[in-house]
GROMACS .gro file of C-alpha atoms in nm:
model
  137
    1UNK     CA    1   0.027   0.020   0.040
    2UNK     CA    2   0.157   0.297  -0.077
    3UNK     CA    3   0.127   0.700   0.091
    4UNK     CA    4  -0.155   0.824   0.020
    5UNK     CA    5  -0.084   1.189   0.061
    6UNK     CA    6   0.200   1.168  -0.176
    7UNK     CA    7  -0.057   0.990  -0.494
    8UNK     CA    8  -0.113   1.201  -0.791
    9UNK     CA    9  -0.514   1.355  -0.756
   10UNK     CA   10  -0.679   1.419  -1.167
   11UNK     CA   11  -0.953   1.502  -1.253
   12UNK     CA   12  -1.163   1.253  -1.396
   13UNK     CA   13  -1.462   1.247  -1.729
   14UNK     CA   14  -1.685   1.543  -1.677
   15UNK     CA   15  -2.035   1.516  -1.549
   16UNK     CA   16  -2.301   1.723  -1.561
   17UNK     CA   17  -2.413   1.807  -1.258
   18UNK     CA   18  -2.826   1.846  -1.164
   19UNK     CA   19  -2.788   2.225  -1.172
   20UNK     CA   20  -2.594   2.211  -1.470
   21UNK     CA   21  -2.286   2.285  -1.363
   22UNK     CA   22  -2.025   2.115  -1.602
   23UNK     CA   23  -1.788   1.974  -1.294
   24UNK     CA   24  -1.546   1.725  -1.320
   25UNK     CA   25  -1.450   1.495  -1.095
   26UNK     CA   26  -1.146   1.361  -0.816
   27UNK     CA   27  -1.053   1.051  -0.735
   28UNK     CA   28  -0.981   1.175  -0.343
   29UNK     CA   29  -0.972   0.761  -0.216
   30UNK     CA   30  -0.846   0.682   0.028
   31UNK     CA   31  -1.037   0.947   0.167
   32UNK     CA   32  -1.391   0.834   0.253
   33UNK     CA   33  -1.518   1.186   0.446
   34UNK     CA   34  -1.480   1.429   0.155
   35UNK     CA   35  -1.534   1.580  -0.174
   36UNK     CA   36  -1.331   1.746  -0.530
   37UNK     CA   37  -1.456   1.911  -0.834
   38UNK     CA   38  -1.375   2.160  -1.057
   39UNK     CA   39  -1.648   2.292  -1.207
   40UNK     CA   40  -1.655   2.575  -1.505
   41UNK     CA   41  -1.866   2.845  -1.594
   42UNK     CA   42  -1.930   2.959  -1.928
   43UNK     CA   43  -1.988   3.366  -1.950
   44UNK     CA   44  -2.336   3.529  -1.962
   45UNK     CA   45  -2.442   3.175  -1.833
   46UNK     CA   46  -2.657   3.117  -1.465
   47UNK     CA   47  -2.758   2.825  -1.397
   48UNK     CA   48  -2.983   2.629  -1.168
   49UNK     CA   49  -3.118   2.708  -0.833
   50UNK     CA   50  -3.002   2.393  -0.585
   51UNK     CA   51  -3.001   2.356  -0.204
   52UNK     CA   52  -2.881   1.944  -0.091
   53UNK     CA   53  -2.962   1.740   0.125
   54UNK     CA   54  -2.711   1.661   0.374
   55UNK     CA   55  -2.413   1.819   0.173
   56UNK     CA   56  -2.189   2.088   0.344
   57UNK     CA   57  -2.047   2.264   0.033
   58UNK     CA   58  -1.704   2.502  -0.015
   59UNK     CA   59  -1.705   2.691  -0.348
   60UNK     CA   60  -1.390   2.868  -0.357
   61UNK     CA   61  -1.232   3.079  -0.704
   62UNK     CA   62  -0.993   2.912  -0.905
   63UNK     CA   63  -1.029   3.175  -1.189
   64UNK     CA   64  -1.284   3.433  -1.326
   65UNK     CA   65  -1.586   3.570  -1.083
   66UNK     CA   66  -1.916   3.452  -0.977
   67UNK     CA   67  -2.211   3.585  -0.889
   68UNK     CA   68  -2.376   3.292  -0.596
   69UNK     CA   69  -2.769   3.363  -0.506
   70UNK     CA   70  -2.885   3.206  -0.169
   71UNK     CA   71  -3.211   3.303  -0.008
   72UNK     CA   72  -3.135   3.492   0.288
   73UNK     CA   73  -3.324   3.297   0.535
   74UNK     CA   74  -3.329   3.664   0.779
   75UNK     CA   75  -3.428   3.865   0.464
   76UNK     CA   76  -3.680   3.618   0.343
   77UNK     CA   77  -3.562   3.643  -0.035
   78UNK     CA   78  -3.307   3.546  -0.269
   79UNK     CA   79  -2.957   3.765  -0.185
   80UNK     CA   80  -2.658   3.771  -0.414
   81UNK     CA   81  -2.238   3.851  -0.385
   82UNK     CA   82  -1.976   3.854  -0.619
   83UNK     CA   83  -1.632   3.594  -0.530
   84UNK     CA   84  -1.387   3.669  -0.780
   85UNK     CA   85  -1.093   3.412  -0.770
   86UNK     CA   86  -0.861   3.360  -0.495
   87UNK     CA   87  -1.275   3.350  -0.222
   88UNK     CA   88  -1.480   3.134  -0.159
   89UNK     CA   89  -1.867   3.060   0.010
   90UNK     CA   90  -1.988   2.821   0.288
   91UNK     CA   91  -2.350   2.635   0.192
   92UNK     CA   92  -2.503   2.466   0.444
   93UNK     CA   93  -2.734   2.185   0.379
   94UNK     CA   94  -3.099   2.282   0.326
   95UNK     CA   95  -2.909   2.612   0.193
   96UNK     CA   96  -3.049   2.764  -0.193
   97UNK     CA   97  -2.708   2.847  -0.424
   98UNK     CA   98  -2.724   2.929  -0.785
   99UNK     CA   99  -2.432   3.014  -0.974
  100UNK     CA  100  -2.379   3.207  -1.209
  101UNK     CA  101  -1.998   3.371  -1.414
  102UNK     CA  102  -1.985   3.706  -1.355
  103UNK     CA  103  -1.743   3.797  -1.586
  104UNK     CA  104  -1.657   3.779  -1.989
  105UNK     CA  105  -1.407   3.486  -1.966
  106UNK     CA  106  -1.481   3.166  -1.784
  107UNK     CA  107  -1.537   3.161  -1.387
  108UNK     CA  108  -1.363   2.836  -1.272
  109UNK     CA  109  -1.419   2.671  -0.969
  110UNK     CA  110  -1.386   2.416  -0.680
  111UNK     CA  111  -1.664   2.240  -0.510
  112UNK     CA  112  -1.512   2.049  -0.201
  113UNK     CA  113  -1.812   1.810  -0.025
  114UNK     CA  114  -1.895   1.684   0.339
  115UNK     CA  115  -2.025   1.399   0.358
  116UNK     CA  116  -1.868   1.308   0.019
  117UNK     CA  117  -2.136   1.320  -0.288
  118UNK     CA  118  -2.328   1.076  -0.424
  119UNK     CA  119  -2.268   0.976  -0.781
  120UNK     CA  120  -2.635   0.873  -0.824
  121UNK     CA  121  -2.651   1.383  -0.799
  122UNK     CA  122  -2.955   1.150  -0.526
  123UNK     CA  123  -2.836   1.426  -0.241
  124UNK     CA  124  -2.931   1.749  -0.496
  125UNK     CA  125  -3.263   1.872  -0.502
  126UNK     CA  126  -3.339   2.089  -0.770
  127UNK     CA  127  -3.583   2.417  -0.762
  128UNK     CA  128  -3.764   2.664  -1.015
  129UNK     CA  129  -3.646   2.981  -0.734
  130UNK     CA  130  -3.556   3.024  -0.414
  131UNK     CA  131  -3.682   2.927  -0.128
  132UNK     CA  132  -3.697   2.895   0.268
  133UNK     CA  133  -3.555   2.559   0.374
  134UNK     CA  134  -3.965   2.533   0.514
  135UNK     CA  135  -4.089   2.522   0.180
  136UNK     CA  136  -3.875   2.242  -0.065
  137UNK     CA  137  -3.972   1.913  -0.045
   0.00000   0.00000   0.00000
């Protein structure tokens, strides 16, 4: 058995997430408590609002600008923030989240999730619009 920390990791084949973001997942075996994927947001593109049932997610911007929209429980409406390279946001279970490329060049992001994101996408709830936690199916 080799040293897992010294194993080179490369992204796998492209997968389209339920919110329509193309992602390239990484094989992190033998890690059991997280997943990692790189996403590409095209200029002018907005992706579908969604929430995760049990997953906590860190979205880290590698390049470009990303507008992130989430439902603000305190304001009872969606709120947006723009991220630049080197910035991240954290999404908790059942918080809605939506991504859009906010620049003229593609945006590259890393998605880190815990617990691991299931390959069958069963943890994702795709929504028509942002809504409070209580309104999600």
